[in-house]
Amino acid sequence: MSSERKSTKGTSEKKKQCVKETKVTNQFKKMMDEALEATQKVLEQRQKDLSEKGWDADKQKEFFKIFGVEGHSIITIDSEEEKKKAMDADPSSPFDPYIEKRNITAHEFMQEGVDRLLFIFKKISTTIDEGNKDPILIGNFFNKTDSDKGSASVTADQTSFLEPDRYAEILRINIFQNFVCKPLMGVNSQASTLCHELSHFYRSGENGRDGGMGTEDMPTKGGYSKLKNYPTFATELKESKSQYVFKNSYNIERYFEILL
Ligand SMILES: [Zn+2]
């Protein structure tokens, strides 16, 4: 998966321009409905793969191949060794207080994470609220396909201190031009991009039972930049067997790059 990714998402891709035209509202809604359908399939497949019944030797092997961490490894992101690995790579590395408190496995961590992403996913839609006066707001999505800022983005703190029953009303996801050019599923797809964005939402509630996965675009130092090679960094994190793969949106995204 990673070697395939290098050829599609490295520097060569940056030069390749996304030239699809801006989507007007009804086209945008159609595109997003299809993207949401694909995303649901991917998330539900991963929920199944991580379930007690689905978690077989092949799925465990695939998990290790994607993350570089065994499913049965205990998440010890707070260990000195893990901190040092992450700090060496990214001096402003984020950390998640929830996963530091509990002795759970990487498998359990992802299982809970996918459950939360699916929960948020089920709250968002393209249903236009009649009271809404913003022409670019389609359900929970801002149609910013006239901007070449990237594929999609969210403000991650939207879920902090937010009751889950308000997700449908409050959550907003920006959709930019590059999203239009992506395939529905698979490597660097609309489905994997949406999973990436959902994973950014902060965890909230007791033991972080609500919200997303609190991931960051690592390396975080200096903020987001098109010039950073995020996929290469994700591959390095995986190869160094750092558990920070579970904090990096670009590593999480790879778990959702499946074709169904
Ligand atoms: Zn991101």
PDB file of C-alpha atoms and ligand atoms in Angstrom, residues 152 196-197 200 216-217 224 249-250, ligand 1:
ATOM      1  CA  ALA A 152     -10.891  18.959   2.658  1.00  0.00           C
ATOM      2  CA  HIS A 196      -9.040  11.505   7.594  1.00  0.00           C
ATOM      3  CA  GLU A 197     -11.118  14.622   8.333  1.00  0.00           C
ATOM      4  CA  HIS A 200      -9.252  15.109  13.299  1.00  0.00           C
ATOM      5  CA  GLU A 216      -3.086  15.809  13.737  1.00  0.00           C
ATOM      6  CA  ASP A 217      -1.419  16.403  10.385  1.00  0.00           C
ATOM      7  CA  TYR A 224      -0.252  22.981   7.713  1.00  0.00           C
ATOM      8  CA  SER A 249      -4.264  11.551  10.341  1.00  0.00           C
ATOM      9  CA  TYR A 250      -2.177  10.444   7.346  1.00  0.00           C
TER      10      TYR A 250
HETATM   11 ZN    ZN B   1      -5.654  16.662   7.939  1.00  0.00          ZN
END
